[in-house]
Amino acid sequence: MKKNTARKLPIAATLRYTLLSFMAFMALAPVYVMVSGSFKTQKQFLDSPLSPPSGFNLGGYKSAWSDSFPTWLLNSFLIVTFSVILTLALASLAAWGFARFPFKGKESLLAIIVSLMVVPPVVLLIPLFKLGVTLSLISTLQIVVFIYMALMLPFSIYMLTNYFKSIPESIIESASIDGASTFQIFRIIVLPLSGAPIATLAVVNLLWAWNELLLALVFLQSNEKKTLMVGLTGFQSRYSLDIPTVMAGMSLATLPLVVAYLFGQRYFISGLTAGSTKGE
Amino acid sequence: MTSLLRPKLSGGNSNRRSALPSREALYWIAPACAVIIFIFGYSIVNLITQSLRYDGDWVGFENFSIVISDPLFLVALRHNLFLLSAVPILVLIAFILAITLFETRRGMRFYRSAVFLPYILPIPVVAVIFGQIYQLNGVLNTFLSSIGLDFLIQDWLGDPDIALGTMGSVIIWKEVGFGVILMLAHLISLPTETYEAAKLDGAGFWRTHFVITRPAIKTTLIFYAVIESITMVSWVFNYVYVMSNGLGGPGNATMVSELYIYRMAFQNNAPELAAAASVFLFAITLILLVAFFKIQRRSISKTFRS
């Protein structure tokens, strides 16, 4: 069907590729400016921001890395790792509870949890900050991990519940007949079947937590506890005259995400759809 | 590939399982619910009580009337509304790109990754790159003058009349890839017979897609529009904070409600007013959500339930 169209309407195909090339250019040009800028000297960037770098000038990377960059990177890494793993653990337990057992008010409870997805994070900011001050948890990684968990749980529970419900009853039934407990069924049958949605959630949550700025900005005030995003935001104003350093810092901050995306790409794309195409 | 996460059987209703005791469900659900109730429940209750007090004293709705008569808050809300009006454009661009990609075989993976790349970039990074691009003597203006389009040169971020539009373009640039991926995955999962029938009838590209595809992926379009509407009202802090160095400038040209709340609470030291503004924002988000589903004549639970 597609070949046909292409043969009959070469103009249409040309238009398509023109549109796509334009869009790819629009999407890639800023990334190109960032990566090429990181290898330039200040003068090269100002003279010709769009030309390719004349050599691999690593000065920008050196000064970006020598700042508090490694500390921020470690903080981001710790926060993301703990919050994502804990979220996935609690969400899969809860989702199994929702998918497996009938109980009164189940649908309403699930609906409430799902609707929490739309609560603006800024709404949580003031009460939690006060609480954080009272418990002296400001500038600790724990409080941020905990808040991130709460913000990531609703979507995670929703997606996993949908998935667990789709596991054929017969598989679970045969295990129950063999005398497996609910927990054994969960661990031996359900979890191994759910690699794809769990990997998707891991990537989605990882992207979100790595990029989150508002809560991290408010709760992590001392420089040793800042995440990469908070650090870089201040970084920009401090090095505003040193573009290669800023661009090098930005390139370094992006790299982990590109790697995570490439690893999880297969699951990620299909998994994102699960939330939207349901309910037909 | 979407079949991965779709029901393998049409089953999944709970009646069959009613033989199991319901108390056991609690053990599974409790840990997650505890975290959610602690963070959300505590915050929302605390926020509402705080918005009704000043210095610990009960003041009724006074904080609300102060906030609603603050011109800056109204400006901030108007800016959020302006950004909200970009959602139809965003959905349209994503839809056109998704169907174009869907019809493309050669190089599809490359174009798909390219269009999706902005979505995975950290917002501070995006904001910084575009800060450099949009500066008065930045990359865009240099480019425009080098191809002889000097008359298009603008002070993209410094001119109060266009700064918010510039901000909007950055948000669109970043968010469009998400919509493309959502729609594309849904398109691939549609049965091909639908298109074959249309092609046999001699329907052209636009007709096929606006008459057949658009209704077929309606749920995805709605889902994306809802998500992006919420983004425009209550998740644009990152862009604005980084691109305007935390000021919402030039002047108040890019002040948005989140930044207003943030500054009220942490710079003007008026947490009560910030709390009242947060309650407004929360209420607007809820109204928006309900209105959206009313317009679509669909219940929220229907869209979100499997």
XYZ file of C-alpha atoms in Angstrom:
586
model
C 0.000 0.000 0.000
C 2.820 2.337 0.817
C 4.845 1.488 -2.269
C 1.804 2.276 -4.358
C 1.425 5.702 -2.905
C 5.066 6.461 -3.393
C 4.995 5.448 -7.047
C 1.853 7.336 -7.850
C 2.656 10.446 -5.913
C 6.361 11.251 -5.895
C 5.398 14.792 -4.952
C 3.757 13.557 -1.783
C 6.862 11.595 -0.844
C 9.041 14.622 -1.519
C 6.816 16.764 0.648
C 6.930 14.178 3.419
C 10.703 14.010 3.432
C 10.962 17.782 3.249
C 8.741 18.124 6.303
C 10.592 15.399 8.185
C 14.001 16.802 7.322
C 12.911 20.234 8.439
C 11.641 18.825 11.736
C 14.763 16.744 12.264
C 16.827 19.868 11.634
C 14.765 21.844 14.134
C 15.140 19.103 16.726
C 18.833 18.471 16.209
C 20.153 21.998 15.596
C 19.998 23.116 19.255
C 21.630 19.855 20.345
C 24.309 20.436 17.730
C 24.860 23.972 19.034
C 25.328 22.516 22.512
C 27.722 19.701 21.622
C 29.768 21.649 19.097
C 29.840 24.663 21.417
C 31.309 22.543 24.189
C 34.379 21.827 22.080
C 34.966 25.410 20.988
C 36.759 28.299 22.580
C 34.755 31.294 23.667
C 35.994 33.289 20.676
C 35.155 30.555 18.171
C 31.645 30.268 19.551
C 30.970 33.990 19.370
C 32.483 34.347 15.899
C 30.646 31.442 14.321
C 28.234 29.592 16.615
C 27.053 27.296 13.833
C 30.307 26.171 12.247
C 31.787 22.845 13.339
C 34.507 23.112 16.004
C 37.964 23.442 14.530
C 39.421 20.980 17.028
C 38.547 19.181 20.209
C 39.108 21.899 22.729
C 38.502 20.236 26.090
C 38.920 23.370 28.180
C 35.162 23.652 28.690
C 34.931 20.090 29.982
C 37.872 20.597 32.307
C 36.447 23.666 33.987
C 32.919 22.209 34.085
C 34.138 19.009 35.719
C 36.420 20.714 38.233
C 33.510 22.657 39.752
C 31.174 20.814 42.125
C 30.038 18.804 39.135
C 31.080 15.334 40.410
C 29.272 15.952 43.716
C 26.082 17.031 41.978
C 26.301 14.077 39.640
C 26.606 11.701 42.575
C 23.634 13.330 44.357
C 21.467 13.056 41.253
C 22.541 9.473 40.814
C 21.712 8.545 44.426
C 18.339 10.306 44.414
C 17.291 8.804 41.107
C 18.445 5.282 41.981
C 16.770 5.124 45.373
C 13.545 6.868 44.415
C 13.044 4.842 41.232
C 13.809 1.451 42.812
C 11.614 2.109 45.851
C 8.813 3.454 43.680
C 8.855 0.393 41.455
C 8.873 -1.943 44.459
C 5.939 -0.278 46.214
C 4.035 0.299 42.974
C 4.259 -3.315 41.859
C 3.091 -4.552 45.262
C 0.162 -2.144 45.256
C -0.696 -2.846 41.635
C -0.821 -6.566 42.373
C -3.157 -5.833 45.277
C -5.408 -3.823 43.000
C -5.303 -6.283 40.132
C -5.722 -9.470 42.130
C -8.163 -8.783 44.957
C -11.665 -7.414 44.843
C -12.550 -5.135 47.729
C -15.047 -2.484 48.525
C -14.157 0.946 47.213
C -11.370 -0.403 45.036
C -12.353 1.497 41.905
C -12.748 4.763 43.822
C -9.397 4.347 45.534
C -7.727 3.687 42.223
C -9.477 6.699 40.662
C -8.264 8.940 43.486
C -4.699 7.718 43.087
C -4.838 8.268 39.334
C -6.233 11.777 39.709
C -3.257 12.681 41.928
C -1.220 12.609 38.716
C -2.500 16.122 37.986
C -1.659 17.759 41.324
C 0.809 20.560 40.570
C 4.071 19.901 42.483
C 4.194 23.540 43.530
C 1.109 22.835 45.664
C 3.134 20.419 47.796
C 6.018 22.811 48.140
C 5.000 25.032 51.051
C 3.565 22.442 53.451
C 6.406 20.008 52.841
C 9.019 22.694 53.236
C 7.589 23.621 56.630
C 7.544 19.955 57.583
C 11.102 19.578 56.360
C 12.241 22.483 58.532
C 10.469 21.030 61.575
C 12.071 17.618 61.078
C 15.402 19.225 60.028
C 15.388 17.339 56.760
C 16.187 20.312 54.529
C 19.265 19.661 52.397
C 19.056 15.931 52.918
C 18.657 13.523 50.059
C 16.103 11.420 51.992
C 13.307 13.968 51.920
C 13.680 14.481 48.179
C 13.683 10.716 47.564
C 10.526 10.415 49.622
C 8.687 13.234 47.816
C 9.752 11.944 44.414
C 8.402 8.512 45.352
C 5.016 9.988 46.198
C 4.943 11.884 42.902
C 5.971 8.896 40.803
C 3.750 6.320 42.501
C 0.318 7.258 41.036
C 1.291 6.782 37.392
C 3.368 3.713 38.211
C 0.545 2.033 40.137
C -1.921 2.878 37.384
C 0.223 1.436 34.636
C 1.204 -1.732 36.469
C -2.372 -2.400 37.612
C -3.491 -2.285 33.988
C -0.715 -4.628 33.021
C -1.226 -7.124 35.831
C -4.926 -7.317 35.023
C -4.016 -8.393 31.522
C -2.053 -11.456 32.659
C -4.193 -14.440 31.652
C -6.173 -15.852 34.542
C -5.336 -19.425 33.507
C -1.633 -19.005 34.301
C -2.377 -17.732 37.783
C -5.081 -20.314 38.378
C -2.799 -23.239 37.535
C -0.224 -21.959 39.995
C -2.843 -21.620 42.733
C -3.888 -25.213 42.160
C -0.277 -26.248 42.602
C -0.495 -24.699 46.043
C 1.535 -21.548 45.470
C 0.820 -18.684 47.862
C -0.210 -15.277 46.549
C 3.283 -13.972 47.196
C 4.871 -16.916 45.398
C 2.596 -16.327 42.415
C 3.604 -12.689 42.429
C 7.314 -13.399 42.639
C 7.583 -16.452 40.408
C 4.940 -15.720 37.772
C 3.817 -12.111 37.735
C 7.117 -10.268 38.113
C 9.045 -12.247 35.472
C 6.181 -11.633 33.021
C 6.283 -7.899 33.696
C 9.806 -7.064 32.595
C 8.638 -4.764 29.811
C 6.305 -2.481 31.750
C 8.688 -2.335 34.691
C 11.568 -1.360 32.405
C 9.358 1.296 30.824
C 8.427 2.729 34.173
C 12.049 2.698 35.235
C 12.992 4.840 32.222
C 9.995 7.185 32.481
C 10.567 7.755 36.190
C 14.307 8.061 35.737
C 13.861 10.808 33.134
C 11.421 12.629 35.356
C 13.480 12.428 38.549
C 16.754 13.298 36.813
C 15.205 16.413 35.264
C 13.119 17.635 38.195
C 14.093 21.145 39.265
C 11.493 22.885 41.452
C 11.477 20.532 44.454
C 15.203 19.935 44.290
C 15.811 23.681 44.183
C 13.776 24.278 47.319
C 14.773 21.264 49.389
C 18.479 20.989 48.551
C 19.997 24.270 49.514
C 23.558 23.478 50.532
C 25.944 23.148 47.619
C 27.126 19.654 48.642
C 23.580 18.309 48.381
C 22.473 19.893 45.111
C 21.374 17.723 42.225
C 22.847 18.179 38.816
C 19.852 20.187 37.577
C 19.954 22.599 40.502
C 23.702 22.934 40.241
C 23.602 23.570 36.512
C 20.926 26.218 36.871
C 23.230 28.251 39.077
C 26.172 27.206 36.942
C 24.692 29.004 33.985
C 24.572 32.371 35.685
C 28.016 31.933 37.201
C 29.636 31.021 33.898
C 27.372 33.127 31.741
C 30.406 34.632 30.045
C 32.060 31.270 29.484
C 29.853 29.545 26.950
C 32.044 26.473 26.269
C 32.023 25.599 29.990
C 28.241 25.953 30.182
C 27.764 23.858 27.042
C 30.208 21.213 28.297
C 28.338 20.989 31.613
C 25.051 20.660 29.752
C 26.431 17.974 27.432
C 27.680 15.977 30.421
C 24.299 16.286 32.140
C 22.512 15.024 29.034
C 24.739 12.029 28.396
C 23.282 9.725 31.105
C 19.779 10.344 29.741
C 20.729 9.530 26.181
C 22.365 6.312 27.402
C 19.309 5.394 29.484
C 17.027 6.149 26.579
C 19.030 4.045 24.136
C 18.955 1.125 26.567
C 15.277 1.399 27.363
C 14.078 2.648 23.967
C 12.344 -0.543 22.935
C 10.237 -0.702 26.097
C 9.984 2.992 26.594
C 8.095 3.781 23.399
C 5.628 0.944 23.713
C 5.191 1.535 27.416
C 4.328 5.193 27.080
C 1.388 4.230 24.934
C -0.129 1.965 27.526
C -1.404 4.936 29.463
C -3.146 6.522 26.535
C -4.599 3.809 24.384
C -6.447 2.079 27.161
C -10.063 2.743 27.790
C -11.411 2.319 24.294
C 5.008 -3.504 19.832
C 2.177 -1.947 21.689
C 0.619 -5.331 22.224
C 3.219 -5.822 24.908
C 1.207 -3.814 27.369
C -2.273 -4.506 26.225
C -4.622 -7.068 27.669
C -3.840 -10.499 26.335
C -7.344 -11.609 27.131
C -10.348 -9.429 27.242
C -10.709 -10.450 30.879
C -9.492 -8.753 33.993
C -12.769 -8.009 35.699
C -12.814 -8.533 39.371
C -15.980 -10.622 39.834
C -14.297 -13.891 39.104
C -11.889 -13.298 41.923
C -14.392 -12.456 44.579
C -13.692 -15.732 46.351
C -10.439 -14.295 47.703
C -10.478 -12.483 51.003
C -10.362 -8.723 50.613
C -8.285 -8.091 53.708
C -5.212 -9.514 52.096
C -5.364 -6.730 49.509
C -4.544 -4.269 52.276
C -1.122 -5.763 52.922
C -0.200 -5.256 49.294
C -1.594 -1.774 48.919
C -0.724 -0.320 52.312
C 2.964 0.612 51.814
C 2.349 2.636 48.642
C -0.798 4.203 50.070
C 1.071 5.229 53.208
C 3.612 7.200 51.151
C 0.899 8.771 49.015
C -1.339 9.703 51.948
C 1.582 11.069 53.893
C 2.828 13.353 51.129
C -0.372 14.312 49.326
C -2.850 14.079 52.183
C -0.696 15.970 54.635
C 0.230 18.640 52.081
C -3.259 19.319 50.837
C -4.809 19.526 54.300
C -1.972 21.649 55.586
C -2.072 23.915 52.547
C -5.766 24.618 52.960
C -5.500 25.391 56.659
C -2.519 27.614 56.033
C -4.327 29.531 53.308
C -7.015 30.442 55.855
C -4.601 31.773 58.473
C -2.172 34.603 59.019
C 0.561 34.307 61.649
C -1.360 31.412 63.113
C -4.626 33.367 63.409
C -7.749 32.410 61.540
C -8.472 35.043 58.877
C -11.083 33.337 56.727
C -10.779 34.097 53.044
C -8.682 37.223 53.442
C -5.559 35.668 51.892
C -7.589 34.688 48.882
C -8.957 38.175 48.352
C -5.470 39.645 48.691
C -4.050 37.225 46.141
C -6.878 37.591 43.655
C -6.572 41.363 43.721
C -2.812 41.237 43.238
C -2.240 42.400 39.648
C 0.904 40.288 39.457
C -1.002 37.082 40.213
C -3.551 37.942 37.525
C -0.748 38.636 35.055
C 0.791 35.278 35.964
C -2.513 33.483 35.407
C -3.020 35.266 32.087
C 0.398 34.058 30.983
C -0.523 30.492 31.886
C -3.690 30.917 29.830
C -1.634 32.173 26.911
C 0.560 29.082 27.130
C -2.568 26.948 27.404
C -3.744 28.351 24.083
C -0.664 26.769 22.494
C -1.946 23.262 23.265
C -4.073 22.919 20.071
C -1.044 23.972 18.009
C 1.074 21.443 19.846
C -1.441 18.630 19.276
C -1.776 19.555 15.588
C 1.985 19.609 14.977
C 2.401 16.292 16.773
C -0.469 14.757 14.791
C 0.903 15.901 11.421
C 4.360 14.610 12.301
C 2.973 11.307 13.573
C 1.006 10.564 10.396
C 3.923 11.681 8.240
C 6.252 9.338 10.108
C 3.651 6.587 9.938
C 3.589 6.818 6.123
C 7.356 6.785 5.909
C 9.461 3.657 5.645
C 12.962 4.669 4.743
C 14.742 6.520 7.526
C 11.717 6.310 9.803
C 13.739 5.258 12.824
C 16.186 8.111 12.367
C 13.462 10.728 12.055
C 11.560 9.244 14.963
C 14.607 9.401 17.233
C 15.405 12.929 16.066
C 11.907 14.189 16.809
C 11.900 12.437 20.169
C 15.329 13.630 21.293
C 14.166 17.023 22.680
C 11.746 15.245 24.985
C 14.486 13.427 26.878
C 16.707 16.489 27.304
C 16.697 18.032 30.790
C 14.655 21.233 30.874
C 17.474 23.330 32.382
C 19.669 22.184 29.520
C 16.993 23.085 26.981
C 16.490 26.460 28.602
C 20.200 27.236 28.583
C 20.683 26.190 24.952
C 17.732 28.280 23.830
C 18.954 31.149 25.975
C 22.079 31.165 23.796
C 20.115 30.699 20.598
C 17.596 33.463 21.249
C 19.970 36.114 22.575
C 20.122 39.469 20.800
C 23.490 38.571 19.319
C 22.856 34.860 19.651
C 22.777 31.951 17.251
C 19.361 32.611 15.678
C 19.953 36.265 14.884
C 23.447 35.507 13.547
C 21.895 32.858 11.332
C 19.121 35.185 10.136
C 21.505 37.951 9.188
C 23.847 35.510 7.419
C 21.038 34.459 5.074
C 19.921 38.028 4.532
C 16.759 38.000 6.634
C 17.832 40.874 8.858
C 14.291 42.220 9.074
C 13.281 39.140 11.091
C 15.831 39.831 13.807
C 14.209 40.337 17.200
C 15.318 40.618 20.776
C 13.607 37.278 21.349
C 14.001 37.137 25.105
C 14.445 40.831 25.893
C 11.355 42.239 24.231
C 8.432 41.987 26.690
C 5.964 41.656 23.821
C 7.442 38.479 22.425
C 9.333 36.916 25.361
C 6.386 34.763 26.383
C 5.850 33.621 22.800
C 9.528 32.694 22.621
C 9.120 30.718 25.849
C 6.075 28.993 24.327
C 8.070 27.986 21.275
C 10.702 26.346 23.467
C 8.016 24.390 25.338
C 6.469 23.255 22.051
C 9.906 22.276 20.753
C 10.479 20.074 23.782
C 6.999 18.594 24.232
C 6.062 17.749 20.652
C 8.163 14.577 20.553
C 6.164 13.044 23.377
C 2.943 13.460 21.390
C 4.494 12.060 18.238
C 5.608 8.900 20.028
C 2.231 8.419 21.725
C 0.315 8.840 18.483
C 2.721 6.823 16.387
C 2.534 3.853 18.722
C -1.261 3.989 18.605
C -1.248 4.279 14.784
C 0.948 1.206 14.445
C -1.454 -0.770 16.599
C -4.485 0.052 14.410
C -5.742 -2.672 12.073
C -4.505 -2.023 8.532
C -7.858 -2.910 6.919
C -9.137 0.516 7.880
C -6.607 2.206 5.645
C -6.826 -0.287 2.840
C -10.559 0.387 2.494
C -9.942 4.116 2.406
C -7.184 3.743 -0.175
C -9.450 1.614 -2.377
C -12.046 4.359 -2.189
C -9.390 6.680 -3.563
C -9.171 8.858 -0.488
C -6.076 11.059 -0.415
C -3.518 11.506 2.346
C -5.233 14.295 4.239
C -8.706 12.886 3.803
C -7.641 9.445 4.968
C -5.989 10.777 8.051
C -8.435 13.432 9.105
C -11.494 11.265 8.444
C -10.200 7.878 9.556
C -7.062 8.281 11.633
C -8.115 11.229 13.743
C -11.210 9.551 15.212
C -9.393 6.221 15.496
C -6.726 7.625 17.788
C -9.050 10.047 19.547
C -8.257 8.651 23.004
C -4.572 9.311 22.492
C -5.233 12.825 21.191
C -7.353 13.583 24.253
C -4.842 12.038 26.636
C -2.042 14.095 25.122
C -4.116 17.303 25.139
C -5.010 16.801 28.816
C -1.407 16.090 29.817
C -0.146 19.130 27.918
C -2.880 21.411 29.282
C -1.841 20.472 32.783
C 1.778 21.063 31.805
C 0.997 24.559 30.571
C -0.883 25.504 33.722
C 1.243 23.942 36.390
C 4.542 22.519 35.144
C 6.274 25.374 33.306
C 8.313 26.526 36.293
C 11.525 24.921 35.052
C 11.495 26.688 31.697
C 10.668 30.097 33.109
C 13.001 29.856 36.073
C 16.033 28.959 34.019
C 15.400 31.142 30.974
C 14.636 34.275 33.007
C 17.190 33.585 35.770
C 14.387 33.127 38.271
C 12.875 36.546 37.636
C 10.050 35.989 35.156
C 11.385 38.888 33.123
C 11.833 41.037 31.140
C 9.622 43.012 33.510
C 6.981 40.450 34.346
C 6.635 39.288 30.759
C 7.185 35.632 31.596
C 5.803 35.547 35.135
C 3.693 32.403 35.599
C 1.654 31.208 38.560
C 4.225 28.680 39.801
C 6.961 31.276 39.837
C 4.605 33.671 41.621
C 3.970 31.067 44.329
C 7.651 30.222 44.608
C 8.622 33.866 45.019
C 5.793 34.624 47.433
C 6.831 31.750 49.660
C 10.595 31.913 49.502
C 11.493 35.491 48.616
C 8.639 37.665 49.896
C 8.253 35.500 52.989
C 4.483 35.330 52.667
C 3.721 31.598 52.851
C 0.045 32.257 53.622
C -0.430 34.165 50.387
C 1.568 31.551 48.519
C -0.694 28.887 50.025
C -3.809 30.764 48.906
C -2.365 31.110 45.393
C -1.549 27.372 45.399
C -5.128 26.541 46.307
C -6.286 28.669 43.358
C -3.872 26.910 41.034
C -4.934 23.488 42.275
C -8.595 24.402 41.823
C -7.951 25.650 38.290
C -6.197 22.399 37.409
C -9.153 20.401 38.687
C -11.699 22.603 36.882
C -9.693 22.303 33.707
C -9.595 18.541 33.984
C -13.325 18.218 34.663
C -14.209 20.732 31.931
C -12.099 18.871 29.468
C -13.897 15.620 30.064
C -17.283 17.329 30.065
C -16.520 18.753 26.634
C -15.422 15.367 25.434
C -18.502 13.805 27.033
C -16.333 11.184 28.587
C -15.938 10.429 32.207
C -12.475 10.625 33.733
C -12.734 7.129 35.039
C -13.593 5.832 31.592
C -10.459 7.244 30.044
C -8.195 6.170 32.838
C -9.657 2.722 33.416
C -8.588 -0.253 31.434
